[in-house]
Coordinates of N, CA and C in Angstrom, one line a residue:
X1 N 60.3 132.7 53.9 CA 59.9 133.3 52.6 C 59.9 132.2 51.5
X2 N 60.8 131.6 51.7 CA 61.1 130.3 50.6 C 60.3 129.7 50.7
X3 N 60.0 129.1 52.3 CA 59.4 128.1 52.1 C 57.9 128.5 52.0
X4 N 57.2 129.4 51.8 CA 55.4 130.0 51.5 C 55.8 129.8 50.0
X5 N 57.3 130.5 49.3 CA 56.9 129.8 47.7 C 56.6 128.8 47.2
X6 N 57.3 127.7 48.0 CA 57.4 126.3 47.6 C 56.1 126.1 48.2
X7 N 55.3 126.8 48.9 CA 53.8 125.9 49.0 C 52.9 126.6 48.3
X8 N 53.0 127.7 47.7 CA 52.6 127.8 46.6 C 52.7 127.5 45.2
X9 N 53.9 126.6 44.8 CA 54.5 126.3 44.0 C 53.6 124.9 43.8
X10 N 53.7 124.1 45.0 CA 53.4 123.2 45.3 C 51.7 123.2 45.2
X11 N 50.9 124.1 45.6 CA 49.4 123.8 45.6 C 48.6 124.1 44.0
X12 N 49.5 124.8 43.6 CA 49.3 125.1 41.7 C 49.2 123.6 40.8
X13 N 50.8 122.9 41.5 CA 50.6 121.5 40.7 C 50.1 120.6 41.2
X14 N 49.5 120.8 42.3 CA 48.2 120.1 43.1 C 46.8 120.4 42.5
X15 N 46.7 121.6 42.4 CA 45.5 121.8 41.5 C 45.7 121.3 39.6
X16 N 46.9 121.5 39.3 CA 46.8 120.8 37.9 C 47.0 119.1 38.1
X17 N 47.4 118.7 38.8 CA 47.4 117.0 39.3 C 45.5 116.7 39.2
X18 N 45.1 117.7 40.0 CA 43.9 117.0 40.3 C 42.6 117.3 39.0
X19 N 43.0 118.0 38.1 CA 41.9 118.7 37.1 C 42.6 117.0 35.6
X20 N 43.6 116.8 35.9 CA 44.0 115.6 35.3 C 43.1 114.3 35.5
X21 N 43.4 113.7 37.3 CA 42.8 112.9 37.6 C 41.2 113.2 37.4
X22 N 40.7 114.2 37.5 CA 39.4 114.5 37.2 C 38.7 114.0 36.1
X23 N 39.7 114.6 34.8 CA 39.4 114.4 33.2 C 39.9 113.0 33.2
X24 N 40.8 112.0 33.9 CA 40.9 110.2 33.3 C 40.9 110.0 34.5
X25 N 39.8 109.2 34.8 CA 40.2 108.5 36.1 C 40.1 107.4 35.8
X26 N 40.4 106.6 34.9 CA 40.6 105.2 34.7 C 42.5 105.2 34.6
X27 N 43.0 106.7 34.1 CA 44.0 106.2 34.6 C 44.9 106.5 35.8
X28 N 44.0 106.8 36.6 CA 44.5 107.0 38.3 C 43.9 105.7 38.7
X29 N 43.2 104.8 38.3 CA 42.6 103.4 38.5 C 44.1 102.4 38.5
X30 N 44.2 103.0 36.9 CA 45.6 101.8 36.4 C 46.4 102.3 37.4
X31 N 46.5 103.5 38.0 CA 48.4 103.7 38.8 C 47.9 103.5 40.1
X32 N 46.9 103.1 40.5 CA 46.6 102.7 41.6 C 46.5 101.4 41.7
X33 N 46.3 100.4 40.7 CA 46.7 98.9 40.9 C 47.9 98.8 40.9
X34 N 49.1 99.5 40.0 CA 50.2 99.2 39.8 C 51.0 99.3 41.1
X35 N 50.4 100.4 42.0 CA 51.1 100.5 43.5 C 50.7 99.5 44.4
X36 N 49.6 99.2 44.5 CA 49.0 98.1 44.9 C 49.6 96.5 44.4
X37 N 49.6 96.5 43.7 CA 50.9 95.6 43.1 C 52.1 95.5 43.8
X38 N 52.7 96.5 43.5 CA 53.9 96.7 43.8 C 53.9 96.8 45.3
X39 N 53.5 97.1 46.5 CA 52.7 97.4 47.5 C 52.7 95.5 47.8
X40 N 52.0 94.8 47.2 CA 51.9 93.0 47.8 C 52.7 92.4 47.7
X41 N 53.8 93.1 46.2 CA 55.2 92.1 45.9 C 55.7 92.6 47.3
X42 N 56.3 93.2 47.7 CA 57.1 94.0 48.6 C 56.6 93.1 50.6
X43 N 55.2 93.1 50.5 CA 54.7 92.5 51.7 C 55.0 91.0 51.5
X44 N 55.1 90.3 50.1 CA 55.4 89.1 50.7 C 56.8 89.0 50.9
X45 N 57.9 89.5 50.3 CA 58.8 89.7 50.0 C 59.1 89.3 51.6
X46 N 59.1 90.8 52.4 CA 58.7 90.8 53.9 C 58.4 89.9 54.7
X47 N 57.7 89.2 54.2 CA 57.1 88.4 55.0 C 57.8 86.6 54.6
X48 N 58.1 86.4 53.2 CA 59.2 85.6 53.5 C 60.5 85.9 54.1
X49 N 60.9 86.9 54.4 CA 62.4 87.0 54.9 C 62.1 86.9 56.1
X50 N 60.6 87.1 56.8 CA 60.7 87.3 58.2 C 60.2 85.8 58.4
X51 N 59.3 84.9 57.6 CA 59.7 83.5 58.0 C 60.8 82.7 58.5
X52 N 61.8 82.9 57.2 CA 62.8 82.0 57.3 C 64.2 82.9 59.1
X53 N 64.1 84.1 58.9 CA 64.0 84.3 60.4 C 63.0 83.8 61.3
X54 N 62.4 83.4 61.8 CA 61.6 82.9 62.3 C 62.2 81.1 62.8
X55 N 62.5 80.8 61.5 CA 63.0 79.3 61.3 C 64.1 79.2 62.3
X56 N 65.0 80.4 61.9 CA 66.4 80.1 62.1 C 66.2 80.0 63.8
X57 N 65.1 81.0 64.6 CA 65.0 80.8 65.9 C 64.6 79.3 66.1

């Protein structure tokens, strides 16, 4: 029972999420580069720690 509330709870602020992004989508643009951003810091990040492992072999 709980959990049919919470997905109705849930598909309400899905429908108000998306009547937002509808009316600005320049700024679902901006929070989409910022994750994207933050998304490449993170991969190089990754990918230098997995070099210098690499090294150490």
């Amino acid at each position: 029972m709980f959990k049919r509330l919470m997905n109705i709870i849930r598909g309400f602020f899905g429908l108000f999420i998306s009547g937002l992004e509808a009316n600005n989508p320049e700024a679902l643009i901006e929070s989409e580069k910022e994750n994207l951003r933050s998304q490449i810091g993170r991969f190089n990040e990754n990918l230098a720690n997995h070099a210098g492992f690499v090294e150490k072999l």
